[in-house]
Every structure is written in structure tokens, then in C-alpha cells.
Short mmCIF file of N, CA and C in Angstrom, two decimals:
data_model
loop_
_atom_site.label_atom_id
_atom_site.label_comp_id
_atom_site.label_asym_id
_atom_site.label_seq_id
_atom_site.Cartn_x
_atom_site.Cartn_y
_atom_site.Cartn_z
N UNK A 36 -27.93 -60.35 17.25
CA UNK A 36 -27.94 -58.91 17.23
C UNK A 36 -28.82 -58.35 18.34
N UNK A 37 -30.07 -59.22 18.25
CA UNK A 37 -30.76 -58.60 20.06
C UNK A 37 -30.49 -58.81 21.06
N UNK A 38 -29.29 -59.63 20.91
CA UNK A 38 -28.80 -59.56 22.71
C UNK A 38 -27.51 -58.37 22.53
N UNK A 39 -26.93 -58.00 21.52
CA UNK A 39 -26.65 -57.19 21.96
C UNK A 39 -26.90 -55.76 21.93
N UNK A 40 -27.84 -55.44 21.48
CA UNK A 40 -29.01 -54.62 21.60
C UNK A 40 -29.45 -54.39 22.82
N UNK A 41 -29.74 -55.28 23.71
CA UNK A 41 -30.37 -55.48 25.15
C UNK A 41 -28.92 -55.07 25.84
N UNK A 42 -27.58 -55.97 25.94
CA UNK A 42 -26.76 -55.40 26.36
C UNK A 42 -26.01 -54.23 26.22
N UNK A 43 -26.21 -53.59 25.42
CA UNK A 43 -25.38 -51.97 25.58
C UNK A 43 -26.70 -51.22 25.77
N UNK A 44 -28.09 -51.21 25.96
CA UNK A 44 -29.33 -50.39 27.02
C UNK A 44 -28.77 -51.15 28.49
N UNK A 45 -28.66 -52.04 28.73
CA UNK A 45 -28.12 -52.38 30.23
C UNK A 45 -26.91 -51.95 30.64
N UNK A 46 -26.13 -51.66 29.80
CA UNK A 46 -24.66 -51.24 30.23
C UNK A 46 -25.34 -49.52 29.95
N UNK A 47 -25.99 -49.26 29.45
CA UNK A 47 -25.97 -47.50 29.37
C UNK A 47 -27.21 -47.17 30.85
N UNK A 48 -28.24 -48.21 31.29
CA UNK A 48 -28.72 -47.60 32.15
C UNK A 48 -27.85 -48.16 33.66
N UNK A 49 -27.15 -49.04 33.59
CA UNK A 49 -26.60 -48.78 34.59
C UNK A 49 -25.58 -48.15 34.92
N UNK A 50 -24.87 -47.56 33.93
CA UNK A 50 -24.13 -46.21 33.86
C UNK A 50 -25.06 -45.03 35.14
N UNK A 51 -26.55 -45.11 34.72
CA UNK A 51 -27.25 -43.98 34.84
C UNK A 51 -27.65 -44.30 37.15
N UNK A 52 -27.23 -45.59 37.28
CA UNK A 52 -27.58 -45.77 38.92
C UNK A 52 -26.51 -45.40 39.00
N UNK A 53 -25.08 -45.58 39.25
CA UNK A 53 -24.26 -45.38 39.63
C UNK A 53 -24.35 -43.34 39.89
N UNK A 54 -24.92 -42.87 39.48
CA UNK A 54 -25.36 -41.44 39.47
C UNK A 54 -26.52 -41.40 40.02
N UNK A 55 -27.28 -41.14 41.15
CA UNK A 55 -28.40 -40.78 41.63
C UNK A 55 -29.19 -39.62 41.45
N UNK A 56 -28.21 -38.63 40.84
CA UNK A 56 -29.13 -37.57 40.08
C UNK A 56 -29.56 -37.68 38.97
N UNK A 57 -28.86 -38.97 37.95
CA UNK A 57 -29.34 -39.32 36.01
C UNK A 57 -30.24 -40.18 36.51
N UNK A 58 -30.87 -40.24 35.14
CA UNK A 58 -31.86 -41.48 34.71
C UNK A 58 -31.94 -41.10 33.09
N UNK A 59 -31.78 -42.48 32.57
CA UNK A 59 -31.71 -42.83 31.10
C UNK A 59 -33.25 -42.90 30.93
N UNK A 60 -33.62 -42.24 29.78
CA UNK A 60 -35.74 -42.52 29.52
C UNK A 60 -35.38 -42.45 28.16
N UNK A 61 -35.98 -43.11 27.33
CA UNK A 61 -36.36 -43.09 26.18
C UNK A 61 -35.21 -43.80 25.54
N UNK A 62 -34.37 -45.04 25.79
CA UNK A 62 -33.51 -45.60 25.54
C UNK A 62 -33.96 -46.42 23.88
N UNK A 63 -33.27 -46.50 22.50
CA UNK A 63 -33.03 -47.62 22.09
C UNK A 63 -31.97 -47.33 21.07
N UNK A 64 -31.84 -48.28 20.27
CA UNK A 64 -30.98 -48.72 19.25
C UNK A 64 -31.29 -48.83 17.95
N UNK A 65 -30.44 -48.26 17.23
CA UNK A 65 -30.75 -48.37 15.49
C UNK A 65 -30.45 -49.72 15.51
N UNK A 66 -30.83 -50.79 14.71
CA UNK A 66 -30.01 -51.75 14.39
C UNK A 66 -29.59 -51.07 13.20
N UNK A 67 -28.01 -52.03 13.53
CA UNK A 67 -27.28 -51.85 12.32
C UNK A 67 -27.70 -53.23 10.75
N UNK A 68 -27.88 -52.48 9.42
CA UNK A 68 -28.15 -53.11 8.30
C UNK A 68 -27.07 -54.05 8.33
N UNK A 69 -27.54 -54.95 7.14
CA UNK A 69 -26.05 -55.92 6.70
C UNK A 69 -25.07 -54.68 5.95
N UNK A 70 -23.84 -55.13 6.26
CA UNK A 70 -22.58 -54.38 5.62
C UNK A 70 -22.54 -52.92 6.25
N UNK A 71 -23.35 -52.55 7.09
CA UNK A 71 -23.12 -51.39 8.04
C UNK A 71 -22.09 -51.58 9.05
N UNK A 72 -21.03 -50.89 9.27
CA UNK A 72 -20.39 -51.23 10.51
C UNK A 72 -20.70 -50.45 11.68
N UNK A 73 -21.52 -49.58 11.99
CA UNK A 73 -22.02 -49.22 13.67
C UNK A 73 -22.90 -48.58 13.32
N UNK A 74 -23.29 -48.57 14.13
CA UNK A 74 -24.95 -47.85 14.18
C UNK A 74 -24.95 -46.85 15.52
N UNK A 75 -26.16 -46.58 16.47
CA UNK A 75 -26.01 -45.63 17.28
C UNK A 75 -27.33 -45.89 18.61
N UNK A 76 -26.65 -45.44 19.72
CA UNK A 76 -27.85 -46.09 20.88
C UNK A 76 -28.41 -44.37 21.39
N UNK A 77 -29.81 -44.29 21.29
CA UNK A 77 -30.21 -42.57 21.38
C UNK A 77 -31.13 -42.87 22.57
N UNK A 78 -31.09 -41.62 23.87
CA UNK A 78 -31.62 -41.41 24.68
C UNK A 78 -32.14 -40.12 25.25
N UNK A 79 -32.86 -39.94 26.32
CA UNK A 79 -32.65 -38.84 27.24
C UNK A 79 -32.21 -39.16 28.23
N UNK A 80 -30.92 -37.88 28.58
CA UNK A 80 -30.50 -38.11 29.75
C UNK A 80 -31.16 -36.95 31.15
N UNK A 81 -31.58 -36.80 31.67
CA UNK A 81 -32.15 -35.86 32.06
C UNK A 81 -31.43 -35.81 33.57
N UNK A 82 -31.49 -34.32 34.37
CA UNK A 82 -30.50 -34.61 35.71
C UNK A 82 -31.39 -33.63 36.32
N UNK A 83 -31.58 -34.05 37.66
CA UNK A 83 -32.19 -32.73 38.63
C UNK A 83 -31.40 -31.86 39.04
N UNK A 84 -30.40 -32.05 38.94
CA UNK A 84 -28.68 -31.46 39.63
C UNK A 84 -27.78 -30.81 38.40
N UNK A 85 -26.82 -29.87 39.03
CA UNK A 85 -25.62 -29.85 37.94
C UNK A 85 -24.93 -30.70 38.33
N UNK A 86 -24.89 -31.98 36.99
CA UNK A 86 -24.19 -33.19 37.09
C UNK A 86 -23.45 -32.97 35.38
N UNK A 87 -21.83 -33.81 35.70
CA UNK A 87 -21.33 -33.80 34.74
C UNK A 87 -21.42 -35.41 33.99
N UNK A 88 -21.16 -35.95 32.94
CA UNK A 88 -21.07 -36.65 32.10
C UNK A 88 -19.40 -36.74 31.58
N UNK A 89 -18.93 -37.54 31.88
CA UNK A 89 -17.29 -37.40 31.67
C UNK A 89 -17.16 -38.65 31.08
N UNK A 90 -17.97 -39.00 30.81
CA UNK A 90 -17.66 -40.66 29.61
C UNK A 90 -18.21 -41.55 29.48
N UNK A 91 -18.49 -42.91 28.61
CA UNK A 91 -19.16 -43.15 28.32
C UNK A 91 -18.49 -44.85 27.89
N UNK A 92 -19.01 -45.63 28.17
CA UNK A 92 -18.47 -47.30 27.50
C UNK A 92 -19.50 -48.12 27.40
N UNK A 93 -18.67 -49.42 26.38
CA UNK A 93 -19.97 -50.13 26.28
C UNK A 93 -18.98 -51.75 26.25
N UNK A 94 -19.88 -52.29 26.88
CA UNK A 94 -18.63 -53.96 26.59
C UNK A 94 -18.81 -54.96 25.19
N UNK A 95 -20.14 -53.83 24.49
CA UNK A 95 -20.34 -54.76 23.37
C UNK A 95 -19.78 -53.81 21.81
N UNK A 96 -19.35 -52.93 22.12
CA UNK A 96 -18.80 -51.33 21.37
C UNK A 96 -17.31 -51.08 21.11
N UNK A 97 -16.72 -51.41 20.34
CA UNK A 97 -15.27 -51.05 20.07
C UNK A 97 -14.86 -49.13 20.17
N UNK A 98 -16.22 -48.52 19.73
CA UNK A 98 -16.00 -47.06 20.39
C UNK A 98 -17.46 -46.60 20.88
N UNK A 99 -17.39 -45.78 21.71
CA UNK A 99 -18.64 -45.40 22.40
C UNK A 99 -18.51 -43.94 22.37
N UNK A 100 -19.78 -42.96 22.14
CA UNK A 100 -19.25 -41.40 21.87
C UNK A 100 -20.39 -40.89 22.46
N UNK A 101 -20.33 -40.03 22.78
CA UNK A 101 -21.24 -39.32 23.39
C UNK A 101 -21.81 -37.84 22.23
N UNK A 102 -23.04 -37.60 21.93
CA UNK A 102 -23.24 -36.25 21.11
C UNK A 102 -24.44 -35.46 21.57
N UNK A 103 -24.38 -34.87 21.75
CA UNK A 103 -25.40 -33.55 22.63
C UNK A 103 -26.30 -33.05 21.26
N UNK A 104 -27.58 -33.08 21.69
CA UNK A 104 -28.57 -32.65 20.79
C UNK A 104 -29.49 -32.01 21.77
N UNK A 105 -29.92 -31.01 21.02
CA UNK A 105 -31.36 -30.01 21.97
C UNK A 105 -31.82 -29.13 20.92
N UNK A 106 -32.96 -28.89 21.41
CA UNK A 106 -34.18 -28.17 20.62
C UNK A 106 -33.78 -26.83 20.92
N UNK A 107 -33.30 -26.09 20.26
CA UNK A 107 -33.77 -24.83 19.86
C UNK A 107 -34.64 -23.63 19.30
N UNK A 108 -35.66 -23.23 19.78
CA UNK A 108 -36.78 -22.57 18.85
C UNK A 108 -37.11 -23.19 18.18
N UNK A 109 -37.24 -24.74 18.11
CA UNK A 109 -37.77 -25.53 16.90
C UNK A 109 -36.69 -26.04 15.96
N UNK A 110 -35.47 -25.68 16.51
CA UNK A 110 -34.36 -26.33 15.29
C UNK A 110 -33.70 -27.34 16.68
N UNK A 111 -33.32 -28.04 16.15
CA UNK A 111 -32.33 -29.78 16.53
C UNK A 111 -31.00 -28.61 16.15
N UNK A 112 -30.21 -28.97 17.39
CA UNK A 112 -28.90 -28.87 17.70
C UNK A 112 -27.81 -29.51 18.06
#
């Protein structure tokens, strides 16, 4: 389970070179429990630029999703 843990943070930060304006910070992984079937890999993506995000894969992930969260006045969005 920790290698592939290690491999989908390596497949998500090198997502982030191939873009010279991203960088992935604060990268990790829920592990998933016994009898859980997926769990979830949470980051910041942060950009100096208007840069788009048009998708997302993983070679160890049967689906990979992308979900947008931000602070609002103190509320998670």
C-alpha cells in the first residue's frame, strides 16, 4: 500500500513540472481501511499565472477526479 502511496504523489507532482507555472505543496494520501474501495490524494495547487487544469491521471487509480475546495470567510467550499 506504500508504494503506492509514493506512486500516485510522484505521478501527481510530476503532473505539476510539466507546467512551470504549478507546484504541488502539501501533498498526501488517506490510506484506504480494509474493505474501503478508494480513498483520496489532497493538495495545494497553487499558480503564479492564469493557468488551467484540464485533467488529471494516475497509473495506480482506476478513476482520478479532481474537486476544488477554498476558504471562504471561514467556511470550506
Amino acid at each position: 500500500m506504500k508504494s503506492k502511496i509514493v506512486a500516485v504523489l510522484l505521478a501527481l507532482s510530476g503532473a505539476a513540472v510539466q507546467a512551470q507555472n504549478v507546484e504541488v505543496k502539501d501533498a498526501w494520501v488517506r490510506t484506504a481501511v480494509p474493505g474501503q474501495l478508494g480513498t483520496g490524494a489532497f493538495m495545494k495547487i497553487p499558480s503564479k499565472t492564469d493557468t488551467q487544469l484540464v485533467g488529471v491521471s494516475s497509473p495506480v487509480a482506476g478513476v482520478a477526479e479532481v474537486h476544488e475546495m477554498k476558504m471562504d470567510k471561514d467556511v470550506m467550499t
